[in-house]
Coordinates of C-alpha atoms in Angstrom, one line a residue:
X1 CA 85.5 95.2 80.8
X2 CA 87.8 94.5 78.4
X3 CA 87.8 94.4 74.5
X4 CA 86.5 93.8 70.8
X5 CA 84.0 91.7 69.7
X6 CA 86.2 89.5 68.2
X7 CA 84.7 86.5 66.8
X8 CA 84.0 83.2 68.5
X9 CA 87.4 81.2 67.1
X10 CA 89.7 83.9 67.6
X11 CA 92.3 82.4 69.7
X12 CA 94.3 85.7 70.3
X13 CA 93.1 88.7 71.7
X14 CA 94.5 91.2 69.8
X15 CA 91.9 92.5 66.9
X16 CA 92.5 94.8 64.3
X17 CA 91.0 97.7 66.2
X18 CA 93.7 96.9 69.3
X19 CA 97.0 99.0 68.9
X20 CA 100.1 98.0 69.9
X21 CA 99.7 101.6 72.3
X22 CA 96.8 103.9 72.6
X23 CA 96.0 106.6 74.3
X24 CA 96.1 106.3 78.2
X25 CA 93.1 108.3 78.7
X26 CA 91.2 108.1 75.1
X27 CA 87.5 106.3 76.6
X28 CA 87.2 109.1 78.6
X29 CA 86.5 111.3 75.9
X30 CA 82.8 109.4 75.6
X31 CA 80.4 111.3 78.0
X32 CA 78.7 108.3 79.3
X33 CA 82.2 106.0 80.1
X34 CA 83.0 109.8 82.3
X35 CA 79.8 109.6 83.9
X36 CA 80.3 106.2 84.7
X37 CA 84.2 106.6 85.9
X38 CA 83.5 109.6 87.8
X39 CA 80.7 107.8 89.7
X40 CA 83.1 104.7 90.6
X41 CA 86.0 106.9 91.7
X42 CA 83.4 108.1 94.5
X43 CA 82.1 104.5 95.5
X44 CA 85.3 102.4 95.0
X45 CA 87.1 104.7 97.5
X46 CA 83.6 103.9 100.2
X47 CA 84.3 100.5 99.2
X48 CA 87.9 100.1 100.3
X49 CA 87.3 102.4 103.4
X50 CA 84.6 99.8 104.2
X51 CA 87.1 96.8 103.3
X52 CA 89.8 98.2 105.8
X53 CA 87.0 99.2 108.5
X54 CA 85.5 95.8 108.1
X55 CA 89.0 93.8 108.9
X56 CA 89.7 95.6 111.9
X57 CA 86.7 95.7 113.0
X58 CA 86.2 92.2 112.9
X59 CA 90.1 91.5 114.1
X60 CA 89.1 93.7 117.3
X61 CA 86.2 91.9 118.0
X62 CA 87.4 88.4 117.9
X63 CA 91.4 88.6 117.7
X64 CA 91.6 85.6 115.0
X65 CA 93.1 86.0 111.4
X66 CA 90.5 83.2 110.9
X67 CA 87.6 85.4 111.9
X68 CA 89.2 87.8 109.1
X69 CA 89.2 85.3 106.7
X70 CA 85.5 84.1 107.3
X71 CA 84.3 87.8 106.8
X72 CA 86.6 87.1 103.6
X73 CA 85.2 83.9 102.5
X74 CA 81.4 85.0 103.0
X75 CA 81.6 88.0 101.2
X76 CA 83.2 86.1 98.1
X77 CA 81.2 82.8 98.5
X78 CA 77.8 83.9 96.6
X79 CA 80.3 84.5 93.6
X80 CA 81.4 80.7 94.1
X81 CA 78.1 79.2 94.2
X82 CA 75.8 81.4 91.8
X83 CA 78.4 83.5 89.7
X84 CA 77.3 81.6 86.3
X85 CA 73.8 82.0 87.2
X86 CA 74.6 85.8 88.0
X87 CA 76.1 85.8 84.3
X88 CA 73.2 84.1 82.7
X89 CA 71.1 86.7 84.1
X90 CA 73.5 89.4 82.9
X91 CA 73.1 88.4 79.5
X92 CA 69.5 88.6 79.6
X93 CA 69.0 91.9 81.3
X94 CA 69.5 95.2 80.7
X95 CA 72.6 96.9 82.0
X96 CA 71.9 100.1 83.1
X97 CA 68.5 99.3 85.2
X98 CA 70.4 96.0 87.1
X99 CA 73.2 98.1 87.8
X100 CA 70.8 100.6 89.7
X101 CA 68.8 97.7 92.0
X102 CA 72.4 96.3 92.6
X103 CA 74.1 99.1 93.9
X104 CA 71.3 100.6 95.6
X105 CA 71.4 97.4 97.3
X106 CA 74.9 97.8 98.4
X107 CA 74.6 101.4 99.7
X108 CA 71.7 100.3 101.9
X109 CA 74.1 97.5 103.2
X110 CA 76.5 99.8 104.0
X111 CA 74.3 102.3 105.8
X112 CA 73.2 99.2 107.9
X113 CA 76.3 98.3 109.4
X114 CA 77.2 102.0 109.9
X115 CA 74.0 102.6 112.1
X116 CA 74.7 99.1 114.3
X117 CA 78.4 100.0 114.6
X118 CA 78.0 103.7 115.2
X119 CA 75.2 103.0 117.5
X120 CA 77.8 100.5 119.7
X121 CA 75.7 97.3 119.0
X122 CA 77.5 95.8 116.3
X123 CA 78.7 91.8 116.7
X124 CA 80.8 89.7 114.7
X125 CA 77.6 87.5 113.2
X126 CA 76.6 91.4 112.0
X127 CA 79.8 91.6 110.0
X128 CA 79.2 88.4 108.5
X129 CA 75.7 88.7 107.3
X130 CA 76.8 92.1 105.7
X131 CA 79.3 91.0 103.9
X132 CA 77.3 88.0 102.4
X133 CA 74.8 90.4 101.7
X134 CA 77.5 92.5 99.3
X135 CA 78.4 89.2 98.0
X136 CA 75.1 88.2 96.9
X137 CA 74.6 92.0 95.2
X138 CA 78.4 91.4 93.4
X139 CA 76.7 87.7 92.0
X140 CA 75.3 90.0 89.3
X141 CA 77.0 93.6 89.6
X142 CA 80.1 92.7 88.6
X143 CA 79.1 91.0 85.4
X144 CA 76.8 93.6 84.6
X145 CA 79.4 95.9 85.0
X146 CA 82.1 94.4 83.1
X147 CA 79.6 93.7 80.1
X148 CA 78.2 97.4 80.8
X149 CA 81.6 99.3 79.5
X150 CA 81.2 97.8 76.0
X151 CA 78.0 99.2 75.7
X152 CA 79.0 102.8 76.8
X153 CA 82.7 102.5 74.9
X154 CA 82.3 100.1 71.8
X155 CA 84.6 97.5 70.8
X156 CA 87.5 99.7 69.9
X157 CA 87.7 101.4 73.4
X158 CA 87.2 98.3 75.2
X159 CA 90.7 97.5 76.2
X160 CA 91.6 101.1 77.4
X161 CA 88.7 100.9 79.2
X162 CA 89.2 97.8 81.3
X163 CA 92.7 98.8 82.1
X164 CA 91.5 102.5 83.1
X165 CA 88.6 100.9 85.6
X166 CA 91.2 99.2 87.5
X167 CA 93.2 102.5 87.8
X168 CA 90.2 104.4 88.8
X169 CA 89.6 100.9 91.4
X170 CA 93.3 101.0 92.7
X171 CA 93.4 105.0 92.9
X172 CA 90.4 104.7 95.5
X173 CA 92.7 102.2 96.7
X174 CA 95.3 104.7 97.5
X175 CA 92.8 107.1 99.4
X176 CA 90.3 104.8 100.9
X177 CA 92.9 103.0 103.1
X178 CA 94.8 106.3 103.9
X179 CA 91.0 108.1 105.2
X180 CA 89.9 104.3 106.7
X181 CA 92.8 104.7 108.8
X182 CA 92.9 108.1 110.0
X183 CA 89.2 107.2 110.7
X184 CA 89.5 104.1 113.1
X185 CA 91.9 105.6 115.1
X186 CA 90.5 109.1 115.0
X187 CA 86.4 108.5 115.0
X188 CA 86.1 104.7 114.6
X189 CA 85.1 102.0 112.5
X190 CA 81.1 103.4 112.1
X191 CA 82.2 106.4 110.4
X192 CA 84.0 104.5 107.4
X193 CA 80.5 102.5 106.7
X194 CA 78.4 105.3 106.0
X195 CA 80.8 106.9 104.2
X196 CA 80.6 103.6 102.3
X197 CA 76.8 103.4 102.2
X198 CA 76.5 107.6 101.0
X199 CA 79.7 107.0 98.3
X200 CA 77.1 105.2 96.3
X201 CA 74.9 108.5 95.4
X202 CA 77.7 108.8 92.7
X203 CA 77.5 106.2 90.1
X204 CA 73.6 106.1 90.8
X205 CA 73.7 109.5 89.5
X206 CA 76.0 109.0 87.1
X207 CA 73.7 105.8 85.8
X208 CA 70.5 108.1 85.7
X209 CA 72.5 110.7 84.2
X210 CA 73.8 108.5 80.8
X211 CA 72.3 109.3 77.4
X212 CA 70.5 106.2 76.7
X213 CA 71.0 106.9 72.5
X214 CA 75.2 107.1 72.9
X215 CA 74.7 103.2 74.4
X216 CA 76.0 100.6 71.8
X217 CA 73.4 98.4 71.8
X218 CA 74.0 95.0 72.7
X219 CA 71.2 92.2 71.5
X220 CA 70.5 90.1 75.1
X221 CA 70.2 86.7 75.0
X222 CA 66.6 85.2 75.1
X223 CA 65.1 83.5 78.3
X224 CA 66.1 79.8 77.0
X225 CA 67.0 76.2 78.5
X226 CA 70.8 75.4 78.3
X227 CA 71.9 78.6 78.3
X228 CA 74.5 78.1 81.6
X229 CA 75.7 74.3 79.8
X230 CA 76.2 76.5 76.7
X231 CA 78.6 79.2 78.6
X232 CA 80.7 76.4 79.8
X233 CA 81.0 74.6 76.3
X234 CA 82.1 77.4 75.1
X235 CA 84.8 78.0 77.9
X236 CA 85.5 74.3 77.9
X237 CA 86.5 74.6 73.4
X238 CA 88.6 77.2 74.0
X239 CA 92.3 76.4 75.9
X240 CA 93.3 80.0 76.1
X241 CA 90.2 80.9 77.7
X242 CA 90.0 78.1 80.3
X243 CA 94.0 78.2 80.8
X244 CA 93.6 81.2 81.8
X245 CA 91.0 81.4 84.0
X246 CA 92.8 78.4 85.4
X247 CA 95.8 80.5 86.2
X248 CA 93.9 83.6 87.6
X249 CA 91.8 81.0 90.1
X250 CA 95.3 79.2 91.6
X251 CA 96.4 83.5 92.1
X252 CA 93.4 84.8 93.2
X253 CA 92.7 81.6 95.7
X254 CA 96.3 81.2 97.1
X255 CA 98.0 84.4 96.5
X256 CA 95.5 87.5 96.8
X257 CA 95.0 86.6 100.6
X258 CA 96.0 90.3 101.8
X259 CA 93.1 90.8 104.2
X260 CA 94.6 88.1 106.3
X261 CA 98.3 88.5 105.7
X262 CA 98.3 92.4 106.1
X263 CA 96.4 92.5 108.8
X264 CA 98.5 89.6 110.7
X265 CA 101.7 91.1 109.9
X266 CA 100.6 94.5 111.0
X267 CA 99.2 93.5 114.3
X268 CA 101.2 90.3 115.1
X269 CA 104.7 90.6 113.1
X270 CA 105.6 94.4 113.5
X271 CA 103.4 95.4 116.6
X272 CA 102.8 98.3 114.5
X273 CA 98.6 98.8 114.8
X274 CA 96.0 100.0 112.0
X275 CA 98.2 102.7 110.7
X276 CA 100.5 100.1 109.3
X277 CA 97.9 98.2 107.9
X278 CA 96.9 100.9 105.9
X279 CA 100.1 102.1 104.9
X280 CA 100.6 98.5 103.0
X281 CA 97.5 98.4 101.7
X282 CA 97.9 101.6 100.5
X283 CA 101.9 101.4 98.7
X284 CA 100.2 98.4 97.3
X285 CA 97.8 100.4 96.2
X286 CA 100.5 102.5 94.2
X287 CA 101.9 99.7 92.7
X288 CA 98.5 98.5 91.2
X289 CA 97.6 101.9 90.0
X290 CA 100.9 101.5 88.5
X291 CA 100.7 98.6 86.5
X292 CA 96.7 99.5 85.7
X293 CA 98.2 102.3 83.9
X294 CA 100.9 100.6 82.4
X295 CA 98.5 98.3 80.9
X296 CA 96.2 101.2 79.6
X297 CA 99.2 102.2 77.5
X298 CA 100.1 99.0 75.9
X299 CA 96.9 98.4 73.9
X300 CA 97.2 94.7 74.3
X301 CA 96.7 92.1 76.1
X302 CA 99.7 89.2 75.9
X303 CA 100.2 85.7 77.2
X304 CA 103.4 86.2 78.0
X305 CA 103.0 89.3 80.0
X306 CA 100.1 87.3 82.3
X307 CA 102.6 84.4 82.6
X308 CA 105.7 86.9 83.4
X309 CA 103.6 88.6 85.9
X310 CA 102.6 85.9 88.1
X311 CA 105.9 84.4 88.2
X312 CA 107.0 87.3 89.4
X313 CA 104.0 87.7 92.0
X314 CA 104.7 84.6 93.6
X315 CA 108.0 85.6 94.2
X316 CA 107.8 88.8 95.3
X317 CA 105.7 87.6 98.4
X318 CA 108.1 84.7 98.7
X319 CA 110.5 87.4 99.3
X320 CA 108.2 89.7 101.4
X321 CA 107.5 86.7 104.0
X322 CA 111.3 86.8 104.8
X323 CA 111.5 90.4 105.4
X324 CA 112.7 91.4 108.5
X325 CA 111.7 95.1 108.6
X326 CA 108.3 96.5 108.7
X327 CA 110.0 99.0 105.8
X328 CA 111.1 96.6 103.8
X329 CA 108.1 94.2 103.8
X330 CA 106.2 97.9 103.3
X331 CA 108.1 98.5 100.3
X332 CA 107.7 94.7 98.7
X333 CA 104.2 95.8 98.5
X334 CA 104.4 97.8 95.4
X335 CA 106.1 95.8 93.3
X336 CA 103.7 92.9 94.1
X337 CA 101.1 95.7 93.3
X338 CA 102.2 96.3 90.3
X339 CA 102.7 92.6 89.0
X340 CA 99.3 91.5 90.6
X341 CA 97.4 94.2 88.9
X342 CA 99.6 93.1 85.6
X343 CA 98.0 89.7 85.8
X344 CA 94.4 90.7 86.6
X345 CA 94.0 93.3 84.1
X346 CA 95.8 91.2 81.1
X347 CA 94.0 88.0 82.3
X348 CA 90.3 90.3 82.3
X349 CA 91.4 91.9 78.8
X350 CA 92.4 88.4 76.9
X351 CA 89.3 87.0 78.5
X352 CA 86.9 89.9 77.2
X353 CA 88.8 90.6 74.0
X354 CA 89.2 86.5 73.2
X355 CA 85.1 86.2 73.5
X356 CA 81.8 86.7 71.2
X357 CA 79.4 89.4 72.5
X358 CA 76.7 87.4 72.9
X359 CA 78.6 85.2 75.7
X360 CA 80.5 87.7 77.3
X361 CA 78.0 87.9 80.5
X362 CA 78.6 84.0 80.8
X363 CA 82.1 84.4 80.1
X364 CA 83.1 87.2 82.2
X365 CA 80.3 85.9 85.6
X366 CA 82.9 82.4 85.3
X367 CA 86.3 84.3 85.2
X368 CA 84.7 86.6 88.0
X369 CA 83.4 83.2 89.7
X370 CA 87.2 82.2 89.9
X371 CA 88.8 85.3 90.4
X372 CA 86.5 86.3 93.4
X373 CA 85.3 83.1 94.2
X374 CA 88.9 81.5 95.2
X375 CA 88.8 83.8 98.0
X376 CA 85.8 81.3 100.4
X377 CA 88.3 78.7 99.4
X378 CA 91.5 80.4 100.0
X379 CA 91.0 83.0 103.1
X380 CA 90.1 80.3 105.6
X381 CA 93.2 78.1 104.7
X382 CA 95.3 81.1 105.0
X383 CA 94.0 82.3 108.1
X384 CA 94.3 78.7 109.2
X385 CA 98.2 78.3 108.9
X386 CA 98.4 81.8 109.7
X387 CA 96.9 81.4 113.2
X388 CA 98.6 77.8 113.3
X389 CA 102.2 78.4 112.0
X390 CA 102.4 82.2 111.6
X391 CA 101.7 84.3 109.4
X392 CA 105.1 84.4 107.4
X393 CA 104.7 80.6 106.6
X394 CA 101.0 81.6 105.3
X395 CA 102.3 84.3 102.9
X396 CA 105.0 81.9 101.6
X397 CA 103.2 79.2 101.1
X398 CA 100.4 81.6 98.9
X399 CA 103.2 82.8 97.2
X400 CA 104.8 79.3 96.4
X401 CA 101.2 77.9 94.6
X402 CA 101.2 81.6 92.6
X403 CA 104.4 81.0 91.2
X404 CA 104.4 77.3 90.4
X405 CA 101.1 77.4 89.3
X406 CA 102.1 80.4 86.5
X407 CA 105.3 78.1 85.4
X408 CA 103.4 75.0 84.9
X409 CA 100.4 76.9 83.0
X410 CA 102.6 78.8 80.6
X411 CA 104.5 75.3 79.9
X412 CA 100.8 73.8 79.1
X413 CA 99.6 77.2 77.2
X414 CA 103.0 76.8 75.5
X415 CA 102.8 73.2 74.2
X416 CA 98.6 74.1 73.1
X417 CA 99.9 76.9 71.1
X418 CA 102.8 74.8 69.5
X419 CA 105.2 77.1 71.2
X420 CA 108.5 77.0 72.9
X421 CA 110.0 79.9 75.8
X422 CA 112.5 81.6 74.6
X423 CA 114.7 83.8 77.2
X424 CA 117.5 86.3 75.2
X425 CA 118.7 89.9 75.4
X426 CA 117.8 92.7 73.4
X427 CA 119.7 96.1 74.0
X428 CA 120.9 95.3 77.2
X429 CA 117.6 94.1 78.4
X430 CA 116.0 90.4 79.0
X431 CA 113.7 89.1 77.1
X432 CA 111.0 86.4 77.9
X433 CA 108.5 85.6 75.1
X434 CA 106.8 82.0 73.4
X435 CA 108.3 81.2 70.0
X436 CA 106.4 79.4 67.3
X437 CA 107.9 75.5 67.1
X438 CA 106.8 76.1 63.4
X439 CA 109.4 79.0 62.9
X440 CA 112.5 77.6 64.9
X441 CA 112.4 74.7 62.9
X442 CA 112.3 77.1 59.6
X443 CA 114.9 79.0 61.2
X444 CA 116.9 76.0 61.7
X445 CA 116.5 74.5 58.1
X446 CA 117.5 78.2 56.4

């Protein structure tokens, strides 16, 4: 959901309507961005109570991490497969309208698996067909609702808005684990799931609710031949675009694993039950909400900060599979909160902000594809050395890929843009930024 409708060819994402800093809170003086944030506050916390529910429901009925990472994998495989179809779709459709079929769709999955659950006849193979079923529904909702905040907020809100929608995604993050968790071991799994299923009377209200002449019309793309050869060209001609998407699928894929990990180190690590599990999720939780917000108030969306941040990612839980308290490993999470969140919001802005209108559907259904998509490829592997070599080494390893993978890419994103790293001091604090080859050498010649 991120930013201006910068041209095609603009290779940076910063436009002239982009401060430096804004406001942390300005889109949410447009009634129908409100409407629509006030709605998602409801249904992302129902969403993470159902995530939380979902995992230890399907870790009590099997024991297996790998069983936790198949509910993963199926849930985020339709993205893999059809995610640039989803987008092509996007582009042609309205918003508002596919955004009411699709999360209707998702509230009646989550009512399902509430009534099997709380009626005691749930099975694993349930679990699995609902969660494919919310992964088909996400092929085209989350496109449509990326693409959708431009036309409620308008180029010059963009940014702030995409940074304040994952704050309002990681603040249901704080309270949906806490509730999930009080309500497995207090009422049981069932009980999170139609919470989940009745969340999403909110932003259906809030979508029926929107003044249809405050929408900045956006002109859809004709029914056409090419159209999904034409998104990829476009990717493909731009290096900061595919670089990083490139980045964001070797994080999401290897590193964003935390349904496995948490659940493993909770249950098999510390001995410590459900209540631990959503105690990290949740001071992750803080974290992200943290570096949402921080991102909110910058304005902008930088390479180096992207870079930076998943360096730092992939160390953290380097650091975090050591840990030999279930304190200490609780408190790594919000850092890596924080510098996760930092690369998925400034990776969504520059993606957004960096692409023409017209191809943002395309655009935004591939960087979704990878994003959410890495995680059929990802969650079995680390589920697979988790159960095979513990879940420690599984962590690490994720961890490793982040961080080497964010090294190598900023070398490549350095050398495209003619740039060098430079690392310095500036009142008493480092600094890490890319230098233009162009001005050293001027430097050097004065």
């Amino acid at each position: 959901m991120s930013t201006g409708s910068g041209a095609a060819s603009a290779p940076a994402p910063t436009t002239p309507d982009s401060p430096r800093t804004s406001s942390m809170f300005s889109s949410l003086r447009i009634r129908n961005y409100r409407l629509f944030f006030a709605g998602q506050v409801v249904s992302n916390t129902g969403t993470w109570m159902q995530r939380i529910a979902q995992d230890w429901l399907v870790l009590s009925l099997t024991g297996s991490a790998t069983a936790v990472g198949v509910t993963t994998a199926l849930q985020f495989l339709p993205m893999l497969l059809f995610g640039l179809y989803g987008g092509v779709l996007v582009d042609r459709l309205p918003k508002r309208p596919t955004l009411l079929v699709t999360q209707s769709a998702m509230a009646l999955t989550g009512l399902a698996l509430a009534f099997l659950t709380l009626t005691g006849h749930v099975q694993v193979w349930h679990v699995y067909l609902a969660a494919l079923a919310v992964g088909l529904a996400t092929v085209v909702d989350n496109p449509a609702r990326q693409t959708f905040v431009s036309e409620m907020v308008g180029p010059a809100q963009l940014q702030n808005a995409v940074s304040l929608n994952s704050a309002n995604f990681q603040s249901a993050r704080l309270v949906g684990p806490a509730v999930a968790g009080l309500m497995i071991t207090g009422v049981g799994t069932g009980w999170a799931f139609l919470f989940n299923g009745l969340s999403f009377v909110a932003p259906i209200a809030g979508l029926l609710l929107m003044r249809s002449r405050e929408l900045h019309t956006v002109e859809r793309a004709p029914r056409g031949k090419g159209q999904l050869r034409e998104g990829l060209r476009y990717v493909a001609d731009r290096p900061d675009l595919i670089w990083t998407i490139v980045l964001v699928g070797f994080v999401s894929t290897f590193g964003f694993n935390f349904p496995v990990y948490l659940s493993a180190f909770a249950d098999d690590v510390f001995h410590a039950g459900a209540g631990s599990y959503s105690l990290f999720n949740t001071l992750m939780a803080v974290g992200s909400l943290a570096g949402a917000l921080l991102a909110a108030r910058r304005g902008t969306a930088r390479m180096r900060v992207l870079v930076v941040g998943a360096v730092a990612f992939g160390v953290l839980e380097l650091v975090a599979s050591a840990a030999p308290s279930l304190w200490l490993f609780a408190l790594l999470m919000i850092p890596i909160g924080m510098f996760g969140m930092t690369v998925n919001v400034t990776a969504n802005s520059s993606v957004q902000m960096s692409t023409d209108p017209a191809m943002r559907g395309r655009v935004m259904s591939l960087y979704m594809m990878v994003f959410m998509g890495g995680a059929p490829l990802g969650a079995p592997i680390a589920g697979w050395i988790t159960d095979a070599y513990g879940v420690r080494a599984g962590l690490a390893a994720g961890g490793a890929v982040a961080a080497a993978a964010a090294v190598v890419i900023g070398l490549v994103l350095a050398r495209v843009g003619n740039l060098r790293l430079s690392v310095g001091w500036h009142r008493g604090h480092p600094v890490v930024r890319f230098v233009p080859r162009e001005r050293e050498r001027v430097a050097a010649a004065a």
